[in-house]
């Protein structure tokens, strides 16, 4: 199953969610009607109720209840309450993954943080984002949570956020951290994240009824301690609402378990592919299993969040069939059948060593340890932790702690071998060892000062404009335009310009990814000003190149508040998009070798039964027409979007080669369509 099939499956699961929600609402409404019937019968018709109990026939009293206005009042009240809570949460959560993280008590980690644990976390997130082709997600930390847990939230990769607990950052080594982040990236790539947020918003209404009852009970009991009696009368109806509302909680847990459990196995497997080894995610899960707090959260939103995290957030006393996650032991065994056995042996050896040490005379106060977690000294599987941490402490000399062998370095200025189109498309939404190596090679080739500047919002805007200017056909005049704007000190421009110029022949999308992560914190006015200036830089030479067009559209999509954050599927066929596809293919074919331009264009349009086979004049294609064509393709159904990307990939390598610049164009185009393309496409 490839990326596009995962997206289509997630869309189908959304339909199952609506069906499950509707059935659960019906069950909850019936439950409250039965509760209302019982209260009404006791209060108004006790004799009729006693008679019905003796004869075991409740049809008469049920008909009486349905004839009263109370039955409809109960039904309407339940439906309205549940619906309004679900709608309110949906309106809040649709604003982006950052809203979900903030609701859970998360604090945004700034891109320029110097905290050691937070810097290490951001480094891992950035490295994986560059490798996979995803926009760098915002990263949040729940400072008050000491358990080990994490989740990804958002409706699309464009506005995704990753939130981790404080316990995770201090308990896991770098390999384990990579495993957890790889797991969360899988949820982003496979569409699970969007489905999870939908579940959180929709099912919150079902859960809220039970929470309302519990709140009334607490309020009533607290009032009962008041000398005046307080509001103790609220406790009795609160108990009834709490008990009946538990039906909603039960239904929501069943729906979550049905839709979430298998996705966790898939995400674990994807984490292995991301990190190149099994031990990282397996060891992280084992630490969760043996940690004092495990993965249990203290936030009042733990119930709503239960299906989104890497491990369960609640300690349920019911049967495990209600758990949103498979047992951790089973997850570890699927990753490595021998891991738990080795871990138990190692823990036994450590306990024995501790006992022997405690019996012997202590040579120093630090000679013993009570830790029962896996030791890097005795476990080859976890032996890389020391080097990983050491790399992060050398951040001042080498920001990412990347040490590559000479044979792993990639020359980004030379073309690479032709990628088979089918293999190329199959690699979309995936990341492997080659992509991770390519990302590390790319990061190691960027001056540390440039990366540090991209982590600062004010400097990042200037750097991205300078990068855009250097990709202009007249870089000197484009740079002069920036100086004339007087928005940035000329001394700062002169300082960064040589570094940016050195990057001219290298991919620009990774730099754009790093810069956008910090630009999200700019004010709306600053974002608008940046887009206006970027457009002026592009048009300074009266023409538009692919790298300029795609660079600007990615900027626009991430920074313009009116840009689509969660594009709807509006087209289930190509019939309404043929003019747009013709425009896009016509533009791109102009940048292949001249001898192949017409053949490349005709081959592309014939796949979509477009009758226009004469190559369009590039001078007649406007910037607005191109932008409109690209953004309309974004609204295609996932499996149809795959066909367009296959055609674009085939067009770019029609001359039997694809340069790293062309791959860079393709990756930026993939960003515009929420189709993350890895660095080592089809290699």
XYZ file of C-alpha atoms in Angstrom, residues 114-420:
307
model
C 19.464 26.396 23.304
C 18.058 23.951 25.860
C 20.047 20.739 25.311
C 17.146 18.277 25.390
C 14.880 20.534 23.340
C 17.633 21.239 20.795
C 18.235 17.511 20.360
C 14.497 16.957 19.823
C 14.279 19.720 17.195
C 17.377 18.399 15.425
C 15.777 14.960 15.077
C 12.483 16.444 13.846
C 14.226 18.666 11.283
C 16.413 15.838 10.010
C 13.417 13.565 9.462
C 11.368 16.335 7.858
C 14.119 17.071 5.344
C 14.545 13.370 4.573
C 10.832 12.692 4.058
C 9.864 15.933 2.323
C 7.417 17.011 5.025
C 7.192 20.615 6.189
C 9.007 20.840 9.526
C 6.234 20.447 12.138
C 5.943 22.793 15.082
C 7.184 21.045 18.213
C 5.586 21.369 21.652
C 6.464 19.993 25.063
C 4.135 19.238 27.976
C 6.343 20.368 30.857
C 4.124 18.974 33.620
C 3.854 15.462 32.204
C 6.547 13.116 33.561
C 5.361 10.010 31.717
C 6.821 9.036 28.320
C 4.400 9.874 25.528
C 4.006 11.859 22.316
C 1.443 12.623 19.630
C 1.088 14.327 16.253
C -1.878 16.595 15.515
C -3.262 18.569 12.589
C -5.530 18.211 9.587
C -2.713 18.303 7.030
C 1.113 18.110 6.970
C 1.072 21.829 6.224
C -0.008 22.646 9.785
C 1.089 19.586 11.720
C 2.483 19.736 15.236
C 4.324 17.170 17.319
C 3.895 17.298 21.084
C 5.984 15.305 23.570
C 6.076 15.000 27.341
C 8.912 16.262 29.504
C 9.432 12.681 30.624
C 10.145 11.639 27.041
C 12.884 14.227 26.476
C 14.787 13.295 29.641
C 14.267 9.512 29.519
C 15.086 8.572 25.915
C 18.423 8.582 24.150
C 18.805 9.834 20.597
C 18.107 6.497 18.888
C 14.956 5.996 20.936
C 13.902 9.576 20.278
C 14.315 8.983 16.540
C 12.124 5.907 16.829
C 9.335 7.842 18.552
C 9.511 10.760 16.106
C 9.576 8.307 13.188
C 6.407 6.734 14.605
C 4.699 10.139 14.729
C 5.898 11.075 11.230
C 4.251 7.894 10.000
C 0.931 9.066 11.437
C 1.367 12.377 9.585
C 2.284 10.721 6.290
C -0.410 8.028 6.329
C -3.315 10.367 7.074
C -3.752 8.914 10.587
C -3.128 12.326 12.131
C -6.068 13.910 10.306
C -8.332 11.009 11.231
C -7.203 11.217 14.865
C -8.043 14.919 15.126
C -11.431 14.272 13.534
C -12.057 11.551 16.103
C -10.984 13.862 18.897
C -13.361 16.640 17.851
C -16.342 14.469 16.884
C -16.208 12.004 19.783
C -15.656 14.758 22.361
C -19.411 15.350 22.393
C -20.077 11.741 23.413
C -17.498 11.935 26.198
C -18.690 15.349 27.404
C -22.034 14.051 28.684
C -20.326 11.814 31.242
C -17.927 14.634 32.131
C -20.896 16.949 32.705
C -22.453 14.448 35.119
C -19.215 14.072 37.037
C -18.829 17.855 37.241
C -22.366 18.188 38.652
C -21.634 15.515 41.265
C -18.409 17.245 42.327
C -20.167 20.602 42.428
C -23.037 19.212 44.488
C -20.815 17.410 46.984
C -18.586 20.435 47.462
C -21.695 22.550 48.047
C -22.928 20.044 50.603
C -20.173 21.071 52.998
C -21.629 24.579 53.083
C -23.648 25.372 56.199
C -26.477 26.637 54.011
C -26.713 23.352 52.130
C -25.087 24.805 49.036
C -26.173 23.147 45.785
C -26.179 19.570 46.985
C -29.378 18.962 45.017
C -27.229 18.855 41.850
C -25.520 15.651 42.968
C -28.513 13.356 42.360
C -29.183 14.314 38.713
C -25.422 14.490 38.284
C -25.092 10.832 39.259
C -27.794 9.866 36.748
C -26.195 11.908 33.946
C -22.774 10.508 34.850
C -23.992 6.906 34.714
C -25.935 7.362 31.474
C -23.166 9.511 29.990
C -20.783 6.617 30.537
C -22.519 5.004 27.555
C -21.049 7.763 25.413
C -17.581 7.221 26.884
C -17.894 3.477 26.256
C -19.023 3.999 22.648
C -16.215 6.483 21.969
C -13.621 4.034 23.303
C -14.993 1.237 21.135
C -14.819 3.475 18.041
C -11.271 4.604 18.885
C -10.094 1.051 19.481
C -11.639 -0.148 16.215
C -9.956 2.566 14.146
C -6.622 2.949 15.965
C -5.119 -0.366 17.043
C -3.831 -1.663 13.696
C -2.513 1.784 12.778
C -0.114 1.602 15.724
C 1.501 -1.565 14.347
C 1.915 0.146 10.963
C 3.435 3.246 12.560
C 5.921 1.113 14.526
C 6.997 -0.608 11.313
C 7.356 2.753 9.553
C 9.509 4.040 12.424
C 11.948 1.210 11.701
C 12.105 2.331 8.081
C 12.674 5.934 9.144
C 15.459 5.196 11.613
C 17.231 2.355 9.771
C 17.128 0.026 12.791
C 14.620 -1.788 14.975
C 16.182 -1.157 18.367
C 15.313 2.542 18.606
C 11.520 2.240 18.636
C 11.597 -1.142 20.427
C 13.778 0.251 23.218
C 11.573 3.360 23.487
C 8.485 1.174 23.910
C 10.310 -0.923 26.502
C 11.228 2.181 28.488
C 7.580 3.241 28.413
C 6.634 -0.207 29.694
C 9.116 -0.100 32.596
C 8.932 3.619 33.416
C 7.441 4.589 36.793
C 4.745 6.744 35.166
C 4.647 4.617 31.992
C 2.654 6.642 29.407
C -0.261 7.726 31.627
C -1.064 11.448 31.379
C -2.440 13.675 34.138
C -4.143 16.223 31.875
C -7.931 16.372 32.057
C -7.951 15.829 28.286
C -6.315 12.396 28.582
C -9.576 10.670 27.563
C -9.957 12.760 24.399
C -6.275 12.266 23.606
C -6.165 8.521 24.249
C -6.117 7.403 20.596
C -3.553 9.953 19.387
C -0.485 9.164 21.496
C 2.245 6.616 20.908
C 1.027 4.705 23.978
C -2.127 4.683 26.066
C -2.885 7.767 28.158
C -5.334 6.110 30.558
C -5.031 3.229 32.980
C -8.213 1.277 32.249
C -9.441 -1.448 34.569
C -11.689 -2.941 31.923
C -10.920 -5.565 29.333
C -8.066 -4.750 26.968
C -10.482 -4.763 24.030
C -11.283 -1.165 24.982
C -7.631 -0.096 24.727
C -6.811 2.185 21.812
C -3.323 0.644 21.614
C -2.172 -2.974 21.372
C -0.228 -4.290 24.399
C 3.296 -2.887 24.396
C 4.805 -6.369 24.771
C 3.064 -7.443 21.562
C 4.282 -4.344 19.724
C 7.865 -4.975 20.836
C 7.682 -8.665 19.879
C 6.460 -7.795 16.380
C 9.481 -5.539 15.976
C 12.029 -7.929 17.508
C 10.975 -11.356 18.768
C 14.087 -11.644 20.987
C 14.069 -8.141 22.472
C 12.047 -8.827 25.632
C 14.022 -11.963 26.445
C 17.323 -10.108 26.119
C 15.978 -7.210 28.174
C 14.872 -9.506 31.016
C 18.277 -11.208 31.084
C 20.014 -7.857 31.140
C 17.826 -6.537 33.953
C 18.510 -9.688 35.978
C 22.257 -9.215 35.444
C 22.008 -5.584 36.506
C 20.087 -6.491 39.669
C 22.670 -9.157 40.512
C 25.481 -6.689 39.911
C 23.728 -4.126 42.103
C 23.355 -6.640 44.946
C 27.002 -7.645 44.709
C 28.086 -4.027 44.701
C 25.898 -3.170 47.684
C 27.363 -6.098 49.668
C 30.901 -5.003 48.902
C 32.513 -1.985 50.626
C 31.579 1.150 48.725
C 34.563 2.841 47.135
C 32.640 5.939 46.207
C 29.203 7.402 46.603
C 28.522 7.030 42.903
C 29.525 3.396 42.514
C 26.017 1.957 42.480
C 22.934 2.560 40.432
C 19.324 1.582 40.940
C 18.423 1.977 37.290
C 16.705 -0.973 35.635
C 16.600 0.515 32.150
C 18.698 -0.963 29.374
C 22.385 -0.242 29.775
C 24.320 1.000 26.787
C 27.486 -0.516 28.201
C 26.119 -4.080 28.057
C 23.566 -3.848 25.263
C 24.986 -3.725 21.719
C 21.498 -2.853 20.505
C 21.679 0.474 22.304
C 25.391 1.187 22.025
C 24.976 4.338 19.928
C 23.408 6.443 22.672
C 26.723 7.878 23.894
C 27.810 8.991 20.436
C 24.350 10.410 19.755
C 24.365 12.523 22.889
C 27.943 13.593 22.355
C 27.047 14.791 18.882
C 24.357 17.035 20.311
C 26.725 18.562 22.896
C 29.054 19.563 20.056
C 26.293 21.717 18.598
C 28.434 24.872 18.656
C 30.987 23.247 16.341
C 28.628 21.143 14.281
C 24.993 22.059 14.869
C 23.525 18.650 14.102
C 26.357 16.437 15.234
C 26.500 14.833 11.781
C 29.562 12.785 10.916
C 29.387 11.165 7.483
C 31.925 9.018 5.704
C 33.286 10.407 2.450
C 31.369 7.817 0.414
C 28.103 8.960 2.044
C 28.495 12.560 0.904
C 26.222 13.503 -1.993
C 27.236 15.869 -4.769
C 24.070 17.891 -5.248
C 25.258 19.637 -8.402
C 25.407 16.506 -10.583
C 22.475 14.578 -12.083
C 21.649 11.151 -10.717
C 20.469 8.065 -12.500
C 16.968 7.957 -13.919
C 14.384 6.881 -11.381
C 11.754 4.451 -12.532
